[in-house]
Short mmCIF file of C-alpha atoms in Angstrom, two decimals:
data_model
loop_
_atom_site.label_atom_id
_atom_site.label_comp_id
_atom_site.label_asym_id
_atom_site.label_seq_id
_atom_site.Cartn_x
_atom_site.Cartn_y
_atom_site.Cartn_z
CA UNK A 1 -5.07 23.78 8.49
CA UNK A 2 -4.15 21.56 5.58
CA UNK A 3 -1.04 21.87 2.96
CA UNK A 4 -1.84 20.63 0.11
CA UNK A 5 1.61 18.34 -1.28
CA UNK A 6 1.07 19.41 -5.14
CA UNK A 7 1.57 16.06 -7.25
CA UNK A 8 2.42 15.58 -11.00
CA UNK A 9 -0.67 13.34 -11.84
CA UNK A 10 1.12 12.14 -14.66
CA UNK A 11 4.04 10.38 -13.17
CA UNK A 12 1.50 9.01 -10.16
CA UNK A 13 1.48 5.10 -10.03
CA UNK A 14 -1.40 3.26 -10.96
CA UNK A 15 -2.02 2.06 -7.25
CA UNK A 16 -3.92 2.48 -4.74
CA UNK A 17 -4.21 1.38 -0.54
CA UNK A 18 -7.71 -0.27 0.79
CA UNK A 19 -9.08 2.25 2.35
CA UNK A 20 -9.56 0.69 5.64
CA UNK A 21 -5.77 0.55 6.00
CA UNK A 22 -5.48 3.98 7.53
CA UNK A 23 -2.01 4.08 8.11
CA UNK A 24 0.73 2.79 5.36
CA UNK A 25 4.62 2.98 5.23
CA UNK A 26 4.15 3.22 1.54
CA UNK A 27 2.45 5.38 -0.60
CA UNK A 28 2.30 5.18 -4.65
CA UNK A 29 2.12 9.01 -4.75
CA UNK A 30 5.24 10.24 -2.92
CA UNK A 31 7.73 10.80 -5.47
CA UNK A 32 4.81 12.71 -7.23
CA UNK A 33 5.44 16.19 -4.74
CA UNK A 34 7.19 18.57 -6.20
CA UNK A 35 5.94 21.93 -3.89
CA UNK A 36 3.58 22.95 -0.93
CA UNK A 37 0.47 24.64 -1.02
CA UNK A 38 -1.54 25.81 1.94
CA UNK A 39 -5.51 24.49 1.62
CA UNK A 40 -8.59 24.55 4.04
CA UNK A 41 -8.40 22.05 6.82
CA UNK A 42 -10.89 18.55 7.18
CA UNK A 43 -10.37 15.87 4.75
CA UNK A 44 -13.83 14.50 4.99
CA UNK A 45 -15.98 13.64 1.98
CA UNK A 46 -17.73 17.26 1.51
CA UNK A 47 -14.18 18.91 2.17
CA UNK A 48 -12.65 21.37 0.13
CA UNK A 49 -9.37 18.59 0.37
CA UNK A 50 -11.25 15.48 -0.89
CA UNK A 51 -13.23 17.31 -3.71
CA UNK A 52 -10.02 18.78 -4.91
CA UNK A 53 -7.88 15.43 -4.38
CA UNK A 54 -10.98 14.10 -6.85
CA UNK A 55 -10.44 16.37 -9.24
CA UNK A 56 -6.59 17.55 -9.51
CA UNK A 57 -5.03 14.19 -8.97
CA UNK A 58 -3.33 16.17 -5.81
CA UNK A 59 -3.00 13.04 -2.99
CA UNK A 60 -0.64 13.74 0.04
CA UNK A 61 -1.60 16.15 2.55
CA UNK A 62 -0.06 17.12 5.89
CA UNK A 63 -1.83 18.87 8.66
CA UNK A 64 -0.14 21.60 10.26
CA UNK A 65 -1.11 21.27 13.74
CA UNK A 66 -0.22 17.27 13.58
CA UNK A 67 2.32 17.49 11.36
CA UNK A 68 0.61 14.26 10.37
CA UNK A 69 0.85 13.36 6.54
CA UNK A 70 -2.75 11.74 4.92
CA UNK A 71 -3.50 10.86 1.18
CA UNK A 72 -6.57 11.36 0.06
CA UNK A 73 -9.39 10.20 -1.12
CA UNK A 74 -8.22 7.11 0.46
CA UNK A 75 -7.67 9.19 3.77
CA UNK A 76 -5.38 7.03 5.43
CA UNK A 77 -1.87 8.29 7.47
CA UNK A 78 1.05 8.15 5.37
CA UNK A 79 4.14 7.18 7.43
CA UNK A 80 7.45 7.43 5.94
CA UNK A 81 11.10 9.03 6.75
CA UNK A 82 11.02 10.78 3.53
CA UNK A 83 8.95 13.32 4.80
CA UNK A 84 10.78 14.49 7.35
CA UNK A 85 12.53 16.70 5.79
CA UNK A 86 9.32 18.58 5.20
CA UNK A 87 8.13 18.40 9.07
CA UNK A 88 11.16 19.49 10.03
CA UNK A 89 11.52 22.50 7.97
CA UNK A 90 7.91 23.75 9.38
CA UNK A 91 8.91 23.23 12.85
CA UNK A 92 12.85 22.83 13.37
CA UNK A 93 14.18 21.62 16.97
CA UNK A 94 17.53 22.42 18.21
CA UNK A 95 18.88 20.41 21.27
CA UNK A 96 20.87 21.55 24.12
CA UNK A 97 24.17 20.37 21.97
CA UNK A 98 23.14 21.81 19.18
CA UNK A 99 22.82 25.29 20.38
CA UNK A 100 25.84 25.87 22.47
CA UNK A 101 27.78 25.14 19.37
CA UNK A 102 25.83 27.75 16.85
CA UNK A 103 28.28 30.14 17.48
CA UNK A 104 31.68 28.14 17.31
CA UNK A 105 30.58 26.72 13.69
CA UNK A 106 31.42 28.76 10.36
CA UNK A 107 30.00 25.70 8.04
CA UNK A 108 28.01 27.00 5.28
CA UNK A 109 24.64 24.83 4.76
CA UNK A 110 22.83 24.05 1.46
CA UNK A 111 19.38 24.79 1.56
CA UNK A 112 16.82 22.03 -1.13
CA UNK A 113 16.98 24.76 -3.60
CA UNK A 114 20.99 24.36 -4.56
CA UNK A 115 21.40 27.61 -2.94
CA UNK A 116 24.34 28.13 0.47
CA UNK A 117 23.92 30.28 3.53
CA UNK A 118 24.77 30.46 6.82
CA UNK A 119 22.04 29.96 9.76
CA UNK A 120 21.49 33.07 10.86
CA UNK A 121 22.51 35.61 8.54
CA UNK A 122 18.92 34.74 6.57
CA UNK A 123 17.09 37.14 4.52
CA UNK A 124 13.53 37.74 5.30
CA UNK A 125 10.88 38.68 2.68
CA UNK A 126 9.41 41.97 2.38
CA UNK A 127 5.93 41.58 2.12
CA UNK A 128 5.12 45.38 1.57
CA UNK A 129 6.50 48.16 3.62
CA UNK A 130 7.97 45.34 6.59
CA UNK A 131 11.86 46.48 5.72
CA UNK A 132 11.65 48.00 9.48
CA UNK A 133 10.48 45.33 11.38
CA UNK A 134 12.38 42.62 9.24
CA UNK A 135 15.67 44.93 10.12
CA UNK A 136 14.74 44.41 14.18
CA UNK A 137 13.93 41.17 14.10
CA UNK A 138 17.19 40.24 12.25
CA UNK A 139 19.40 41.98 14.93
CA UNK A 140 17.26 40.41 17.80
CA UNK A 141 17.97 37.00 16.52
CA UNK A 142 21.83 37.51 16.69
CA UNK A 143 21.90 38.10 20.08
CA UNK A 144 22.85 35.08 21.18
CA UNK A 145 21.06 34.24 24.80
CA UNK A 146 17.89 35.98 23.60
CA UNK A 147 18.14 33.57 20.61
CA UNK A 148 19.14 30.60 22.85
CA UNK A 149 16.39 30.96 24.93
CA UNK A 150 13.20 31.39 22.16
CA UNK A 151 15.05 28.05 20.28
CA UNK A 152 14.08 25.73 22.93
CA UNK A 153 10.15 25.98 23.06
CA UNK A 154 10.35 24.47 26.58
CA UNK A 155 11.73 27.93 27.65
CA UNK A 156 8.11 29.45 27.47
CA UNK A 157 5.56 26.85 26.87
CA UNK A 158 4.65 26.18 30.44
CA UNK A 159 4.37 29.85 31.16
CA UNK A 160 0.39 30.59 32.07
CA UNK A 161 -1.59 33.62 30.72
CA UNK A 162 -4.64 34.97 31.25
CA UNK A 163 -7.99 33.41 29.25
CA UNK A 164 -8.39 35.17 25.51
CA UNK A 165 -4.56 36.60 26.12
CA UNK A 166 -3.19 37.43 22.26
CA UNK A 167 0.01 39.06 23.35
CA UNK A 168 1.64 35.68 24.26
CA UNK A 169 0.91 34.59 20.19
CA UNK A 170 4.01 36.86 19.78
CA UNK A 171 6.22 34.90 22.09
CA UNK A 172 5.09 31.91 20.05
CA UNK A 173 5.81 33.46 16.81
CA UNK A 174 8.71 34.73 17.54
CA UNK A 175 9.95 31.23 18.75
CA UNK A 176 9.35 29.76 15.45
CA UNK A 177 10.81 32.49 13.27
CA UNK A 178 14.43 32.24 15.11
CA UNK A 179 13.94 28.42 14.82
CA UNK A 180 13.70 29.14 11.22
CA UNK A 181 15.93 31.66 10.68
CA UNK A 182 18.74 28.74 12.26
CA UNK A 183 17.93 26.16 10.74
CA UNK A 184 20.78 23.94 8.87
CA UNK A 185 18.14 22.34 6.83
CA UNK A 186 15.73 25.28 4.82
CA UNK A 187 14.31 24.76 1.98
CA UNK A 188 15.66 28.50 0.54
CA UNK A 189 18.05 30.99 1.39
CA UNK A 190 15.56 32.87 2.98
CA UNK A 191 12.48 33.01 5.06
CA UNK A 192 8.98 34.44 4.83
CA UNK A 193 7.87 36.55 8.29
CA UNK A 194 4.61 36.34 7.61
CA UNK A 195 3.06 34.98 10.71
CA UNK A 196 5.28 36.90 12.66
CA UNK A 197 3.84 40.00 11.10
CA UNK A 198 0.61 38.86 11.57
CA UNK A 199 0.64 38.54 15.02
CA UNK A 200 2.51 42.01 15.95
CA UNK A 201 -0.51 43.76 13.70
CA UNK A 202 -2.51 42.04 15.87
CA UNK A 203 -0.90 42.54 18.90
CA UNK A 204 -0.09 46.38 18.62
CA UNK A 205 -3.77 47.15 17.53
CA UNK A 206 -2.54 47.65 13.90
CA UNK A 207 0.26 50.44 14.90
CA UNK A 208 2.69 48.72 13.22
CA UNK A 209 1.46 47.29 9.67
CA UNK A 210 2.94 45.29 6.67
CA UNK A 211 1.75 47.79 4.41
CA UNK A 212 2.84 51.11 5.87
CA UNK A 213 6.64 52.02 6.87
CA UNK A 214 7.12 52.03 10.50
CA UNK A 215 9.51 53.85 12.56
CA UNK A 216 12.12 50.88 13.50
CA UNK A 217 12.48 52.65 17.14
CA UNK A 218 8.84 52.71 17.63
CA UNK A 219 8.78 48.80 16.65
CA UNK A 220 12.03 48.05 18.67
CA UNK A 221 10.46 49.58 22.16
CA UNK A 222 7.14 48.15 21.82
CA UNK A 223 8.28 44.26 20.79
CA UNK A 224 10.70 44.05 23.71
CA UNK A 225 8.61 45.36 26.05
CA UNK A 226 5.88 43.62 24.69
CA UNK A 227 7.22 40.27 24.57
CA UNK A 228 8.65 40.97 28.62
CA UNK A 229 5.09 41.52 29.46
CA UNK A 230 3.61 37.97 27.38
CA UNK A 231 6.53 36.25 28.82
CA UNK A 232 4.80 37.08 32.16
CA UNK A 233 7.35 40.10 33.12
CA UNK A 234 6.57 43.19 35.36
CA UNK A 235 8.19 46.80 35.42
CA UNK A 236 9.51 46.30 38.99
CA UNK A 237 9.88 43.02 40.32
CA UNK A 238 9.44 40.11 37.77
CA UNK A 239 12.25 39.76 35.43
CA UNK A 240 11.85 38.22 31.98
CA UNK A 241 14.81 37.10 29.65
CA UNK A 242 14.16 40.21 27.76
CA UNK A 243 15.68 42.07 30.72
CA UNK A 244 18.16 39.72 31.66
CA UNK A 245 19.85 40.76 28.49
CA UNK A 246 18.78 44.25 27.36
CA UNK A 247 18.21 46.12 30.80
CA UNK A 248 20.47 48.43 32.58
CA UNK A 249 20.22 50.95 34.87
CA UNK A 250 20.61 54.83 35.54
CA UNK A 251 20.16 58.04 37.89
CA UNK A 252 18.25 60.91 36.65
CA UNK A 253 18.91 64.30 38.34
CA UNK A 254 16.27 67.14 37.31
CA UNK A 255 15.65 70.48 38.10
CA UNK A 256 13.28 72.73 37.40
CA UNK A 257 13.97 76.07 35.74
CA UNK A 258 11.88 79.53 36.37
CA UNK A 259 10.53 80.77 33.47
CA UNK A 260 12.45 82.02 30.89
CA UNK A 261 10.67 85.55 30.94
CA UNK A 262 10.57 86.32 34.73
CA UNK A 263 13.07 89.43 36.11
CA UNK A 264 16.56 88.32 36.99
CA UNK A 265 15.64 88.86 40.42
CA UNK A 266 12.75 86.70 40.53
CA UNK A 267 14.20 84.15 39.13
CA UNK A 268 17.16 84.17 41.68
CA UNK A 269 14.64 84.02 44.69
CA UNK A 270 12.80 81.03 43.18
CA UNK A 271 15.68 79.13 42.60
CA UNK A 272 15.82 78.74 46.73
CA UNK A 273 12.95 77.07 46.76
CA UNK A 274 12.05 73.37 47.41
CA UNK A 275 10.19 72.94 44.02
CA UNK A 276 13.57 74.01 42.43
CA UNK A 277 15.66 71.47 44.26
CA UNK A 278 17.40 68.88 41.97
CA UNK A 279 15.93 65.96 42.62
CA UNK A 280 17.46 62.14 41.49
CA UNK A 281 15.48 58.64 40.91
CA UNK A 282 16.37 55.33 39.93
CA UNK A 283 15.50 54.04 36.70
CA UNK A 284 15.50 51.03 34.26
CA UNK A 285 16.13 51.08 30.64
CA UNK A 286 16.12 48.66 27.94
CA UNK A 287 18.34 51.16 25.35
CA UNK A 288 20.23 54.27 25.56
CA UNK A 289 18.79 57.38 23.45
CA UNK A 290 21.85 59.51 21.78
CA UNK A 291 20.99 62.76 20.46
CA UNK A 292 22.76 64.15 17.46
CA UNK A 293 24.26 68.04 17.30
CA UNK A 294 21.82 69.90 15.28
CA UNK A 295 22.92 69.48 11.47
CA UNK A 296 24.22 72.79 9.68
CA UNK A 297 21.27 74.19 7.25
CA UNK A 298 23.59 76.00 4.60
CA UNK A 299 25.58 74.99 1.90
CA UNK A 300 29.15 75.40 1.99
CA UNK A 301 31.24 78.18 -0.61
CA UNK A 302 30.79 74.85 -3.39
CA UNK A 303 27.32 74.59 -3.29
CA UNK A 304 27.65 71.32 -1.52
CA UNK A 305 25.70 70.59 1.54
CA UNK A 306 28.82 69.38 3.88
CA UNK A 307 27.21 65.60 5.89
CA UNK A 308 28.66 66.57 9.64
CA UNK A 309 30.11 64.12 11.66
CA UNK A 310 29.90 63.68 15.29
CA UNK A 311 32.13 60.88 17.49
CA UNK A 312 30.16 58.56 19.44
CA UNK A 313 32.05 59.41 23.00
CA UNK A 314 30.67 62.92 22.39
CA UNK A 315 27.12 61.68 22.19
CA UNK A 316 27.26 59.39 24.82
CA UNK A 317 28.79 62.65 27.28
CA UNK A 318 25.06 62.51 27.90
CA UNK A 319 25.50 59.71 30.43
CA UNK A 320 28.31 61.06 32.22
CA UNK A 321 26.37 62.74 35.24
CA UNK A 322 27.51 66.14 34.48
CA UNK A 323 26.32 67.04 30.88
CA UNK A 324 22.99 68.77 31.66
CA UNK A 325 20.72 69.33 28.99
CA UNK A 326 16.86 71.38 29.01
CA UNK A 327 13.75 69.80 28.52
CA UNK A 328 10.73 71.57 27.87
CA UNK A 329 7.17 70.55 28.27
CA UNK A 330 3.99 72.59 27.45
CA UNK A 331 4.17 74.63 30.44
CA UNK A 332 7.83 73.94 32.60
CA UNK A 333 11.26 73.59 31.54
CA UNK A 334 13.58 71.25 33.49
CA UNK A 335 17.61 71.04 33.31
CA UNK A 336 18.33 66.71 33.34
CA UNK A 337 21.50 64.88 33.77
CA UNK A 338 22.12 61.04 33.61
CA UNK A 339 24.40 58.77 35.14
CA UNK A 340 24.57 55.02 34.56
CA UNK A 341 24.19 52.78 37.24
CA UNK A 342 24.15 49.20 35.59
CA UNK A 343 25.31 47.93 32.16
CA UNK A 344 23.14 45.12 30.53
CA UNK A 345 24.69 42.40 28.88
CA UNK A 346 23.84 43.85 25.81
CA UNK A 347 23.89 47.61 25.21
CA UNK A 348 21.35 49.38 22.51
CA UNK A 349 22.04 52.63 21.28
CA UNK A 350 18.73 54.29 19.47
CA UNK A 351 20.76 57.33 17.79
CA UNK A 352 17.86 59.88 17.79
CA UNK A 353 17.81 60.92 13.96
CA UNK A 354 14.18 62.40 13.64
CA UNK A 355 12.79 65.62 14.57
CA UNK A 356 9.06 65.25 14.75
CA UNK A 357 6.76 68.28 14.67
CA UNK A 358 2.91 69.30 14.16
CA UNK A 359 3.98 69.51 10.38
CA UNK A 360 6.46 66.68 9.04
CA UNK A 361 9.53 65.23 9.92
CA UNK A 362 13.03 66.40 9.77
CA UNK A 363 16.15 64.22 9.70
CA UNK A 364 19.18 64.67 10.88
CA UNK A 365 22.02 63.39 8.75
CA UNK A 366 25.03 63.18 10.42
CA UNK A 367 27.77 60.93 10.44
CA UNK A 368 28.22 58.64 13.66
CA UNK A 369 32.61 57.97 14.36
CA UNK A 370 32.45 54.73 16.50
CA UNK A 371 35.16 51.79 16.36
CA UNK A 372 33.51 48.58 15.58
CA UNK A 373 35.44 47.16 19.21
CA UNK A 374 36.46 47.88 22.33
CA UNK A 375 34.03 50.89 23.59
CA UNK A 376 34.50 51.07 27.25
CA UNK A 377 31.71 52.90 29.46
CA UNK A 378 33.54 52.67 32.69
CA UNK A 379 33.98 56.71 32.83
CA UNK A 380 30.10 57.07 32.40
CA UNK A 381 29.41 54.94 35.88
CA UNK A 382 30.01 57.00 39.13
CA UNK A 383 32.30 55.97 41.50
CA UNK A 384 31.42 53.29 43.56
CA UNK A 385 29.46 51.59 41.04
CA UNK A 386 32.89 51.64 39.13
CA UNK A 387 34.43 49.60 41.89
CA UNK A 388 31.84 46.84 41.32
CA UNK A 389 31.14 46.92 37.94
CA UNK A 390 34.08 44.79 36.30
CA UNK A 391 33.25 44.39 33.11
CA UNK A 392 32.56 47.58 31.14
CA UNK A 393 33.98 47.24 27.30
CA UNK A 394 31.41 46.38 24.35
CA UNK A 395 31.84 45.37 21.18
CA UNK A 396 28.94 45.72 18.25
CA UNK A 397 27.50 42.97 17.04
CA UNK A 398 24.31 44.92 15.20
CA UNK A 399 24.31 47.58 13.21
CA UNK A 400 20.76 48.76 11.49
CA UNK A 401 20.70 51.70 9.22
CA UNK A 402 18.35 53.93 7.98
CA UNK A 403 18.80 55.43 3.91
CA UNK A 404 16.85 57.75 2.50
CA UNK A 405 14.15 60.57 3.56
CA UNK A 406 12.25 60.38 7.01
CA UNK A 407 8.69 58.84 5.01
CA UNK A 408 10.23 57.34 2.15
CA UNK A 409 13.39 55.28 3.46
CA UNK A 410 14.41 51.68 3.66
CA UNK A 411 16.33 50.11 6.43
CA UNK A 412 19.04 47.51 5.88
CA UNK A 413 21.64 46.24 9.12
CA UNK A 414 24.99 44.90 9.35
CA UNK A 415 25.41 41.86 11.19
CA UNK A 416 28.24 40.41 13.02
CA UNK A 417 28.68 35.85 12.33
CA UNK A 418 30.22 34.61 15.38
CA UNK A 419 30.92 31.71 13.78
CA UNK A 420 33.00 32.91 11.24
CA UNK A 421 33.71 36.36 12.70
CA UNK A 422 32.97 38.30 9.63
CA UNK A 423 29.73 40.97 8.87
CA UNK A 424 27.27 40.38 6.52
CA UNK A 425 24.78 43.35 5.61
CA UNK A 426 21.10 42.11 5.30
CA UNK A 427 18.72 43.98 3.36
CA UNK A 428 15.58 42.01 3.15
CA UNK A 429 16.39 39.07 0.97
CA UNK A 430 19.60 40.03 0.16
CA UNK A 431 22.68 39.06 1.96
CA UNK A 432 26.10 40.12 0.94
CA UNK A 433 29.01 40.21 2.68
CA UNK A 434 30.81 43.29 3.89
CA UNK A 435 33.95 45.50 5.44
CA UNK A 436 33.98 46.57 9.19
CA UNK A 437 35.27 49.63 8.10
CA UNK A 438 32.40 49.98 5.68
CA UNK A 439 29.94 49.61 8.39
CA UNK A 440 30.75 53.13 10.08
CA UNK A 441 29.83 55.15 7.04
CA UNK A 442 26.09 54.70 7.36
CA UNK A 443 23.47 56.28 8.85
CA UNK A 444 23.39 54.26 11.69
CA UNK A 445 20.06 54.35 13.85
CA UNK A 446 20.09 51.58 16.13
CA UNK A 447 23.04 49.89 17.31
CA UNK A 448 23.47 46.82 19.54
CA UNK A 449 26.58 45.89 21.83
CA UNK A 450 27.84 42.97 23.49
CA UNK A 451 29.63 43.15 26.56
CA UNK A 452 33.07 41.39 27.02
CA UNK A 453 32.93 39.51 30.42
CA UNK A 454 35.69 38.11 32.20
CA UNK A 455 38.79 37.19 30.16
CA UNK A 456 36.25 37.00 26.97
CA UNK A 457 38.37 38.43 23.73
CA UNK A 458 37.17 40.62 20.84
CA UNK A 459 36.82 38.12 18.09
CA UNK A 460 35.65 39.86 14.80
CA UNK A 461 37.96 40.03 11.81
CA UNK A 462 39.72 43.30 11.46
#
């Protein structure tokens, strides 16, 4: 793949490099770019690059793979520190240095268009209907070791897949988008997800589209365990950073209950038997499901439907190891209780908002209470795990929030600078500053944590 370096053809100089010469430090067309364009690859005589550098007057072009620049139709290399700028804008490098200090510097950088922004808190376009995915990716890429590790392609390059594997093209993808989305030196403000979105319509078989709003749950699940399996991960044994950072652990105690329409009596002399035993497993998770309190269907004596709100400790009872709540499947009901076992590094909530049944979907509006610091989970790990498990307080570092109806919403998320300590709320391409205190009046819908270890300090602004 060629981009074609558009040229004013009127400013060009009236020179021109022998064509056996194929590589020059000088070349009379470079102060004639003024944009990129993408265009075919080859720059032979019968390509689409030489008939059009013929006819337009358009000379420099750079391959993509190479990152090699040529003019044409003389079709020699063009070497030259000018254009480095323009390499390193398609594919930024961070060094070891670099990246341990991306979250001790609050320095605001000026992209080539005039324009100032912070690495990090980028927009992303919206091609279509992507305001989901764009929201995901955008908390993903402020978590810092997940980040750390996807902007040092050495991480992953070396890592072997199977022959005609697609799913590691999302690894890859990913890579490049957090390289651009911190990089000191854009062109704009913002950044175009394209090829990410490419490859996760390719990779999820086209459940998740550009064109069609997805569910930003649905996406969430399937990317990180998607990118733990390209990244050569297992569900047992091999670990991945994906679940270095995002997975905990829990116990999950279940009993089965006699059907609801049996005698009393019957029901009594079941409930000695083995099959309705409580039993208790081990399990993994990569985020924490909250359910909401069912949200009140009539208006109050004004006419005004009242928006409930719920505190987060009383969602999160769930994972206490005595709430109990009932399940029911086609055929069985159970009674389930949780208790966690391990906290990850960082914690995701998924608050459970929709209500999905044969005929559309409901949503629940209700108001989350949470502080912005300082949650501590201790009193939802049993015992003994409490004695080993030192570090237990989180504070939030992503916030993503869905508006609207369940079909016809848009997602936006607040994100927390380290640099600078403040929050900026992202909304696609727009980036505007905002309140902490601002933050807990949304609709929140998926919520990501950071864990305070050791002697580590809250350090977001009040």
């Amino acid at each position: 793949m060629l981009t074609r370096l558009v040229s004013n053809p009127d400013s060009a100089k009236n020179g021109r490099v022998d064509s056996e010469d194929r590589r020059s430090r000088h070349c009379p067309y470079l102060d004639t770019i003024n944009s990129l364009s993408p265009f075919p690859t080859g720059r032979g005589l019968k390509s689409h690059a030489y008939i059009h550098s013929v006819q337009f007057s358009h000379h420099v072009f750079l391959n993509l793979h190479t990152l090699k620049f040529y003019c044409l139709p003389d079709n020699y290399e063009i070497i030259d520190s000018s254009l480095e700028d323009i390499t390193y804008v398609l594919k930024p490098t961070f060094t070891k240095q670099q990246i341990a200090n991306l979250d001790k510097q609050a320095k605001l950088s000026r992209a080539y268009d005039g324009t100032t922004y912070l690495p990090g808190i980028v927009g992303l376009n919206n091609i279509k209907a992507n305001d989901y995915a764009n929201a995901v990716l955008q908390a993903l890429s402020n978590v810092p070791p997940l980040r750390n590790y996807f902007l040092e392609e050495d991480n992953y390059k070396n890592i072997k897949r199977p022959p005609g594997d697609i799913m590691f093209l999302l690894v890859q993808r990913f890579g490049e988008l957090m390289r651009k989305l911190w990089n000191p030196r854009n062109f704009k403000a913002h950044v175009s997800p394209h090829e990410m979105l490419q490859a996760v319509v390719l990779c999820s078989k086209k459940t998740f589209q550009i064109t069609k709003q997805g569910d930003g749950v649905d996406f969430l699940s399937w990317f990180l365990n998607a990118l733990h399996s390209a990244l050569g991960g297992t569900k047992k044994k091999k670990k991945t950073i994906v679940t270095d950072v995002f997975q905990g652990s829990m116990r999950i105690f279940t009993k089965k209950l006699p059907h609801p329409d049996l005698p009393a009596e019957e029901k009594e002399q079941l409930l000695h038997n083995d099959e309705y035993q409580e039993t208790m497993v081990e399990s993994t998770f990569m985020y924490l499901t909250l359910d909401l309190p069912t949200a009140p269907l009539y208006k109050d004596e004004k006419e005004q439907l009242i928006i409930p709100q719920v505190p987060l400790f009383n969602i999160l009872a769930k994972f206490n190891g005595i709430t109990e709540k009932e399940y029911k499947t086609y055929k069985e009901n159970f009674l389930k209780r949780f208790q966690l076992t391990k906290l990850p590094p960082y914690l995701i909530f998924c608050i459970k908002r929709f209500t999905k049944n044969n005929f559309f979907v409901e949503k629940n509006p209700t108001i989350v209470n949470f502080p912005i610091t300082n949650v501590d989970l201790r009193e939802y790990l049993s015992e003994e795990v409490q004695a080993v498990h030192k570090n237990t307080t989180y504070d939030l570092i992503a916030n993503i929030v869905h508006d609207g109806k369940p079909s016809e919403g848009s997602y936006r998320i607040h994100v927390l600078h380290h640099g600078t300590g403040k929050w900026y709320e992202l909304q696609d391409l727009q980036v505007t500053d905002i309140l902490p205190q601002m933050i807990t009046l949304s609709e929140a819908y998926i919520q990501i944590w950071k864990r305070r270890d050791n002697d580590e300090t809250n350090q977001q602004g009040a």
